[in-house]
Coordinates of C-alpha atoms in Angstrom, one line a residue:
M1202 CA 32.4 30.1 -28.9
R1203 CA 30.3 28.1 -26.3
T1204 CA 31.2 27.9 -22.6
S1205 CA 31.7 24.2 -23.0
S1206 CA 34.4 24.8 -25.5
F1207 CA 36.4 26.9 -23.0
S1208 CA 36.0 24.0 -20.6
Q1209 CA 37.4 21.6 -23.2
L1210 CA 40.3 24.0 -23.7
K1211 CA 41.1 23.9 -20.0
L1212 CA 40.9 20.1 -19.9
Y1213 CA 43.2 19.9 -22.9
N1214 CA 45.7 22.0 -21.1
F1215 CA 45.4 19.9 -18.0
F1216 CA 46.1 16.6 -19.8
V1217 CA 48.8 17.8 -22.2
Y1218 CA 50.8 19.3 -19.3
G1219 CA 50.1 16.1 -17.3
A1220 CA 51.4 13.9 -20.1
I1221 CA 54.7 15.9 -20.4
A1222 CA 55.0 15.9 -16.6
V1223 CA 55.1 12.1 -16.6
F1224 CA 57.7 12.0 -19.3
T1225 CA 59.9 14.7 -17.7
S1226 CA 59.6 13.1 -14.2
F1227 CA 60.3 9.4 -14.9
F1228 CA 62.0 9.1 -18.2
Q1229 CA 65.5 9.5 -16.7
I1230 CA 64.8 6.6 -14.3
Y1231 CA 63.7 4.5 -17.3
L1232 CA 66.9 5.2 -19.1
Q1233 CA 69.0 4.4 -16.1
D1234 CA 67.2 1.1 -15.6
I1235 CA 67.9 0.0 -19.2
G1236 CA 71.6 0.5 -18.6
L1237 CA 72.5 4.0 -19.8
T1238 CA 75.1 6.0 -18.0
K1239 CA 74.4 9.5 -16.6
I1240 CA 76.5 11.0 -19.3
E1241 CA 74.4 9.3 -21.9
I1242 CA 71.2 10.3 -20.1
G1243 CA 72.5 13.9 -19.9
S1244 CA 73.2 14.0 -23.7
L1245 CA 69.7 12.7 -24.4
M1246 CA 68.2 15.4 -22.2
A1247 CA 70.2 18.0 -24.1
I1248 CA 68.5 17.0 -27.4
G1249 CA 65.2 18.7 -26.4
P1250 CA 66.7 22.2 -25.9
F1251 CA 68.9 21.9 -29.0
V1252 CA 66.1 20.7 -31.3
S1253 CA 63.8 23.4 -29.9
L1254 CA 66.1 26.1 -31.4
F1255 CA 64.9 24.9 -34.8
A1256 CA 61.5 23.4 -34.0
N1257 CA 60.1 26.6 -32.4
P1258 CA 60.5 28.9 -35.4
F1259 CA 59.4 26.1 -37.8
W1260 CA 56.1 25.4 -36.1
G1261 CA 55.6 29.1 -35.5
Y1262 CA 56.0 29.7 -39.2
M1263 CA 53.7 26.8 -40.1
S1264 CA 51.0 28.2 -37.8
D1265 CA 51.2 31.6 -39.3
R1266 CA 51.3 30.2 -42.9
T1267 CA 48.3 27.9 -42.4
Q1268 CA 46.4 30.4 -40.3
N1269 CA 45.0 27.5 -38.3
I1270 CA 46.9 27.1 -35.0
R1271 CA 44.4 24.4 -33.8
K1272 CA 45.4 22.2 -36.7
T1273 CA 49.1 22.8 -36.0
V1274 CA 48.7 21.8 -32.4
L1275 CA 46.8 18.6 -33.3
I1276 CA 49.6 17.7 -35.7
M1277 CA 52.2 18.3 -33.0
V1278 CA 50.3 16.2 -30.4
A1279 CA 49.9 13.4 -32.9
G1280 CA 53.6 13.5 -33.8
T1281 CA 54.6 13.5 -30.2
L1282 CA 52.4 10.5 -29.6
L1283 CA 53.8 8.6 -32.6
F1284 CA 57.5 9.2 -32.0
V1285 CA 57.4 8.6 -28.2
Q1286 CA 56.5 5.0 -29.2
A1287 CA 59.7 4.8 -31.2
V1288 CA 61.7 6.1 -28.2
F1289 CA 60.4 3.3 -26.0
L1290 CA 60.8 0.6 -28.7
A1291 CA 64.4 1.6 -29.4
Q1292 CA 66.9 -0.9 -27.9
S1293 CA 70.2 1.0 -28.2
Y1294 CA 71.5 4.4 -27.3
S1295 CA 71.9 5.4 -30.9
L1296 CA 68.4 4.4 -31.8
I1297 CA 67.0 6.2 -28.8
F1298 CA 69.0 9.3 -29.7
T1299 CA 67.6 9.3 -33.2
A1300 CA 64.0 8.7 -32.1
M1301 CA 64.2 11.5 -29.5
I1302 CA 65.3 14.0 -32.2
F1303 CA 62.0 13.4 -33.9
Y1304 CA 60.1 13.3 -30.6
Y1305 CA 61.4 16.7 -29.5
F1306 CA 60.8 18.2 -32.9
F1307 CA 57.1 17.8 -32.2
Q1308 CA 57.0 18.1 -28.4
S1309 CA 59.4 20.9 -27.5
P1310 CA 57.4 23.8 -29.1
L1311 CA 54.1 22.3 -27.9
F1312 CA 53.6 24.5 -24.9
A1313 CA 54.4 27.7 -26.8
Q1314 CA 51.9 26.8 -29.5
T1315 CA 49.3 25.8 -26.9
N1316 CA 49.7 29.2 -25.3
S1317 CA 49.2 30.9 -28.7
M1318 CA 46.1 28.8 -29.3
I1319 CA 44.6 29.7 -26.0
L1320 CA 45.3 33.4 -26.5
T1321 CA 43.7 33.2 -29.9
Y1322 CA 40.6 31.5 -28.6
I1323 CA 40.1 34.0 -25.8
D1324 CA 40.8 37.0 -27.9
G1325 CA 37.9 39.4 -27.6
T1326 CA 36.3 37.6 -24.6
D1327 CA 36.3 38.2 -20.9
Y1328 CA 38.5 35.1 -20.2
K1329 CA 42.0 35.6 -18.8
F1330 CA 45.0 33.6 -19.9
G1331 CA 45.9 32.9 -16.3
S1332 CA 42.8 30.8 -15.7
F1333 CA 43.8 28.5 -18.5
R1334 CA 47.5 28.4 -17.4
L1335 CA 46.3 27.4 -14.0
W1336 CA 44.8 24.2 -15.4
G1337 CA 48.2 23.4 -17.0
S1338 CA 50.0 23.8 -13.6
M1339 CA 47.4 21.6 -11.9
G1340 CA 47.8 19.0 -14.6
W1341 CA 51.5 19.0 -14.1
A1342 CA 51.4 18.8 -10.3
F1343 CA 48.5 16.3 -9.8
T1344 CA 49.4 14.0 -12.6
A1345 CA 53.0 13.7 -11.4
I1346 CA 51.9 12.8 -7.8
V1347 CA 49.3 10.3 -9.0
A1348 CA 51.6 8.8 -11.6
G1349 CA 54.3 8.1 -9.0
P1350 CA 52.6 5.1 -7.3
I1351 CA 51.2 3.9 -10.6
M1352 CA 54.7 3.8 -12.0
D1353 CA 55.9 1.9 -8.9
R1354 CA 53.2 -0.7 -9.5
L1355 CA 53.4 -1.0 -13.3
G1356 CA 57.1 -0.6 -13.7
D1357 CA 59.2 1.5 -16.1
S1358 CA 58.2 -0.6 -19.1
Q1359 CA 54.6 0.8 -18.9
M1360 CA 55.6 4.4 -18.8
S1361 CA 54.8 4.8 -22.5
L1362 CA 51.3 3.5 -21.8
V1363 CA 50.6 6.1 -19.1
F1364 CA 52.0 8.9 -21.2
S1365 CA 50.1 7.8 -24.3
V1366 CA 46.7 7.6 -22.5
L1367 CA 47.1 11.1 -21.2
L1368 CA 48.2 12.5 -24.5
I1369 CA 45.3 10.7 -26.3
I1370 CA 42.8 12.3 -23.9
A1371 CA 44.4 15.7 -24.6
F1372 CA 44.2 15.1 -28.3
G1373 CA 40.5 14.2 -27.9
F1374 CA 39.7 17.5 -26.1
A1375 CA 41.7 19.5 -28.7
L1376 CA 39.8 17.7 -31.5
L1377 CA 36.4 18.8 -29.9
L1378 CA 37.4 22.5 -30.0
P1379 CA 35.7 24.5 -32.7
R1380 CA 37.6 25.3 -35.9
L1381 CA 39.8 28.3 -35.7
Q1382 CA 40.9 30.0 -38.9
R1383 CA 43.3 32.6 -37.6
S1384 CA 46.6 32.6 -35.7
S1385 CA 47.8 34.9 -33.0
D1386 CA 48.9 38.4 -33.9
A1387 CA 52.3 38.2 -32.3
P1388 CA 54.9 40.3 -34.1
I1389 CA 57.3 38.5 -36.4
V1390 CA 60.9 37.9 -35.3
T1391 CA 63.3 39.5 -37.9
M1392 CA 67.1 39.5 -38.3
R1393 CA 67.0 43.3 -38.0
G1394 CA 65.2 42.9 -34.7
F1395 CA 68.0 40.6 -33.5
S1396 CA 70.7 43.0 -34.6
Q1397 CA 69.1 45.8 -32.7
V1398 CA 68.6 43.6 -29.6
I1399 CA 72.2 42.3 -29.4
M1400 CA 73.5 45.9 -29.5
N1401 CA 72.0 46.6 -26.1
P1402 CA 74.7 45.9 -23.5
Y1403 CA 72.3 45.9 -20.6
F1404 CA 70.0 43.3 -22.2
M1405 CA 72.9 41.1 -23.3
T1406 CA 74.5 41.2 -19.8
F1407 CA 71.1 40.2 -18.4
V1408 CA 70.9 37.3 -20.9
I1409 CA 74.5 36.1 -20.1
L1410 CA 73.8 36.2 -16.4
G1411 CA 70.5 34.5 -17.0
I1412 CA 72.2 31.6 -18.7
L1413 CA 74.5 31.2 -15.6
V1414 CA 71.5 31.1 -13.3
S1415 CA 69.4 28.9 -15.6
I1416 CA 72.1 26.1 -16.1
P1417 CA 71.8 24.7 -12.5
N1418 CA 68.0 24.8 -12.7
A1419 CA 68.1 22.8 -16.0
M1420 CA 70.6 20.4 -14.4
N1421 CA 68.2 19.9 -11.5
S1422 CA 65.3 19.3 -13.9
S1423 CA 67.3 16.7 -15.8
F1424 CA 68.7 14.7 -12.8
I1425 CA 66.6 15.3 -9.7
S1426 CA 64.7 12.0 -10.3
L1427 CA 68.0 10.1 -10.4
Y1428 CA 69.2 11.9 -7.3
I1429 CA 66.1 10.8 -5.4
T1430 CA 66.4 7.2 -6.5
E1431 CA 70.1 7.2 -5.6
L1432 CA 69.2 8.2 -2.1
G1433 CA 66.7 5.3 -1.9
G1434 CA 63.5 7.1 -3.0
S1435 CA 60.7 5.5 -4.9
K1436 CA 58.9 6.8 -8.0
Q1437 CA 56.1 7.9 -5.6
M1438 CA 58.7 10.2 -4.0
V1439 CA 59.7 11.5 -7.4
G1440 CA 56.1 12.4 -8.1
L1441 CA 55.9 14.1 -4.7
A1442 CA 58.9 16.3 -5.6
V1443 CA 57.4 17.3 -8.9
F1444 CA 54.1 18.1 -7.1
M1445 CA 55.9 20.3 -4.6
S1446 CA 57.8 22.1 -7.3
S1447 CA 54.7 23.1 -9.3
I1448 CA 51.8 23.4 -6.9
L1449 CA 52.6 26.9 -5.8
E1450 CA 53.7 28.2 -9.2
I1451 CA 50.4 29.8 -10.1
V1452 CA 50.2 31.5 -6.7
V1453 CA 53.6 33.1 -7.3
F1454 CA 52.6 34.3 -10.8
L1455 CA 49.4 35.8 -9.4
L1456 CA 51.2 37.6 -6.5
F1457 CA 53.9 39.0 -8.9
D1458 CA 51.2 40.1 -11.3
R1459 CA 49.3 41.9 -8.5
F1460 CA 52.1 43.5 -6.4
L1461 CA 55.3 43.8 -8.5
K1462 CA 55.7 47.3 -10.0
R1463 CA 56.9 47.5 -13.6
K1464 CA 60.0 49.5 -12.8
M1465 CA 63.5 48.5 -13.9
T1466 CA 65.3 49.0 -10.6
I1467 CA 62.6 47.1 -8.7
M1468 CA 62.7 44.2 -11.3
L1469 CA 66.6 44.1 -11.0
A1470 CA 66.4 44.1 -7.2
C1471 CA 63.8 41.3 -7.4
L1472 CA 66.0 39.3 -9.8
T1473 CA 69.0 39.7 -7.4
V1474 CA 66.9 38.2 -4.5
V1475 CA 65.6 35.4 -6.7
S1476 CA 69.2 34.5 -7.7
L1477 CA 70.2 34.5 -4.0
L1478 CA 67.3 32.1 -3.3
F1479 CA 68.7 29.9 -6.1
V1480 CA 72.0 29.9 -4.1
L1481 CA 70.1 28.7 -1.0
R1482 CA 68.2 26.1 -3.0
W1483 CA 71.2 24.5 -4.6
E1484 CA 73.1 24.5 -1.3
L1485 CA 70.2 22.7 0.4
M1486 CA 70.2 20.2 -2.5
A1487 CA 73.9 19.6 -2.1
L1488 CA 73.5 18.9 1.6
A1489 CA 70.3 16.8 1.3
T1490 CA 70.6 13.2 2.7
T1491 CA 67.0 11.9 2.3
P1492 CA 64.5 11.9 -0.6
M1493 CA 61.9 13.6 1.6
Q1494 CA 64.3 16.5 2.2
I1495 CA 64.7 16.9 -1.6
A1496 CA 60.9 16.9 -2.1
F1497 CA 60.4 19.7 0.4
I1498 CA 63.3 21.8 -1.0
Q1499 CA 61.4 21.8 -4.3
L1500 CA 58.9 24.2 -2.8
L1501 CA 61.5 26.8 -3.5
H1502 CA 61.1 26.1 -7.3
A1503 CA 57.9 28.2 -7.5
V1504 CA 59.7 31.3 -6.1
T1505 CA 63.0 30.8 -7.8
F1506 CA 62.2 29.6 -11.3
G1507 CA 58.7 31.1 -11.3
G1508 CA 60.2 34.4 -10.1
Y1509 CA 63.0 34.4 -12.6
F1510 CA 60.7 33.5 -15.5
Y1511 CA 58.2 36.2 -14.6
V1512 CA 60.6 39.0 -13.8
G1513 CA 62.9 38.1 -16.7
T1514 CA 59.9 38.4 -19.2
Q1515 CA 58.9 41.7 -17.8
L1516 CA 62.5 43.0 -17.8
T1517 CA 62.9 42.1 -21.4
M1518 CA 59.9 44.4 -22.2
L1519 CA 61.6 47.2 -20.3
F1520 CA 65.0 46.8 -21.9
I1521 CA 63.7 46.5 -25.4
P1522 CA 61.4 49.0 -27.2
K1523 CA 58.2 47.8 -28.7
P1524 CA 59.3 47.2 -32.3
Y1525 CA 61.9 44.7 -31.2
R1526 CA 60.3 43.0 -28.3
S1527 CA 59.5 39.9 -30.2
S1528 CA 63.2 39.5 -31.0
G1529 CA 64.1 40.2 -27.4
Q1530 CA 61.7 37.7 -26.0
A1531 CA 62.9 35.1 -28.5
L1532 CA 66.5 35.6 -27.4
Y1533 CA 65.5 35.6 -23.8
T1534 CA 63.7 32.3 -24.2
L1535 CA 66.6 30.9 -26.3
S1536 CA 68.9 31.7 -23.4
W1537 CA 67.0 30.2 -20.4
S1538 CA 65.6 27.1 -22.2
G1539 CA 67.7 26.4 -25.3
I1540 CA 71.4 27.2 -24.5
S1541 CA 71.1 26.5 -20.8
G1542 CA 69.4 23.2 -21.4
V1543 CA 72.0 21.9 -23.8
I1544 CA 74.9 22.9 -21.5
A1545 CA 73.1 21.5 -18.4
G1546 CA 72.4 18.1 -20.1
I1547 CA 76.0 17.5 -21.2
F1548 CA 77.9 19.2 -18.4
G1549 CA 75.5 18.1 -15.6
G1550 CA 75.6 14.5 -16.8
F1551 CA 79.5 14.6 -16.7
M1552 CA 79.5 16.1 -13.2
F1553 CA 76.9 13.7 -11.8
Q1554 CA 78.7 10.6 -13.3
N1555 CA 82.2 11.5 -12.2
F1556 CA 81.8 13.6 -9.0
G1557 CA 78.3 12.9 -7.8
A1558 CA 75.1 14.9 -7.3
S1559 CA 76.4 16.9 -4.3
V1560 CA 79.3 18.4 -6.3
M1561 CA 77.0 19.1 -9.3
Y1562 CA 74.8 21.1 -7.0
Q1563 CA 77.8 22.9 -5.5
V1564 CA 78.8 24.0 -8.9
G1565 CA 75.2 25.3 -9.2
V1566 CA 75.7 27.3 -6.0
F1567 CA 78.7 29.0 -7.6
M1568 CA 76.9 29.8 -10.8
A1569 CA 73.9 31.3 -9.0
A1570 CA 76.2 33.3 -6.8
V1571 CA 77.9 34.8 -9.8
G1572 CA 74.4 35.7 -11.2
T1573 CA 73.5 37.3 -7.9
V1574 CA 76.5 39.5 -7.9
G1575 CA 76.0 40.4 -11.5
F1576 CA 72.3 41.3 -11.1
G1577 CA 73.1 43.2 -8.0
T1578 CA 75.7 45.2 -9.9
M1579 CA 73.2 45.9 -12.7
Y1580 CA 70.7 47.2 -10.1
Y1581 CA 73.3 49.5 -8.6
I1582 CA 74.3 50.9 -12.0
V1583 CA 70.8 51.5 -13.2
R1584 CA 69.7 53.0 -9.9
R1585 CA 72.6 55.4 -9.8
Y1586 CA 73.1 56.3 -13.4
G1587 CA 69.7 55.5 -15.0
Y1588 CA 69.1 53.3 -18.1
Q1589 CA 70.8 54.9 -21.1
P1590 CA 72.1 52.3 -23.4
P1591 CA 74.3 53.7 -26.3
L1592 CA 71.9 52.5 -29.0
P1593 CA 69.7 53.9 -31.8
S1594 CA 67.1 56.6 -31.0
S1595 CA 64.4 53.9 -30.8
Y1596 CA 66.1 52.6 -27.6
N1597 CA 66.0 56.0 -25.9
V1598 CA 63.8 54.6 -23.1
K1599 CA 64.2 56.2 -19.7
S1600 CA 63.5 53.9 -16.7
S1601 CA 65.0 54.1 -13.2

């Protein structure tokens, strides 16, 4: 594969992340401007995590079956582009709801399949995945901050145009990539794997506490743009907040990768600290009085969500033995993106509509505090008694 092809792969990642950043950042404002309530907006935001529960395994199966992940990604990008037009053309809540089911069916697994495609292309080369993920983070951050003033000038009605242009560019770069007739060698998720995973009380406690910590983060993602505009902020300020939340993400990943030891007690201690920082973040959000304050608070996103995602992924590998890690990672992803996202969209919309954003974030403070205590207790138990779950012999993994 030529060097220019790897550059095209990086540019594809930049523009596909940038396109989704535009949709994620400004779509809620569009929905509010056409007359939808916060409860209706929240229910629409919950569609994505719910649909992803079915869409992710479907597209993963299709990729494995066709043995051509590039073709699968192209179909997903094309489907996303097609159905987003239906979303913006729909004139009623019920029609938007229906269109978004199809939109999220193609879009929600796009990042996961993109990551698999990158890993497949770089397999056997000296390229590292982090260098390609960096381009995705840059696309998310810089597109959001550039799109803010553009959206202020063009108006919400032209959001589909901005989104479509970015996605068409991404499709073009993916189309230029050389043909790839093999998929990633990731282990297959099986029902036996799930049954083994859910018998691990340590891991299931970690998953339940993770849902508690993730719900406020998902509520923030769904409603921060409405909170900013409610305080008098412009779309440019929304773009700045998104930029602040993602610009340091790759730095956090690199620092964790370099300095964090793969030891269970250290990981649990780190997760306790991250949860405590979530408490601080949501308290600051509840007390914020200006859009600029909200934008700067988003700098904590890189440490909080970035830290939780990284440490949680590594902890899953320590909790679960190798034969069942695929099942463990699937359940972990299901908890922080699927279940948490559905609850956050519906519950967060209800709280925001009836009690306001400040109360919604105070509820987030409570949830994160419970998570902090829970992870701290897990750290104490594992440090004092070691990790000895009452499971089959394959789980007899010692880590302290």
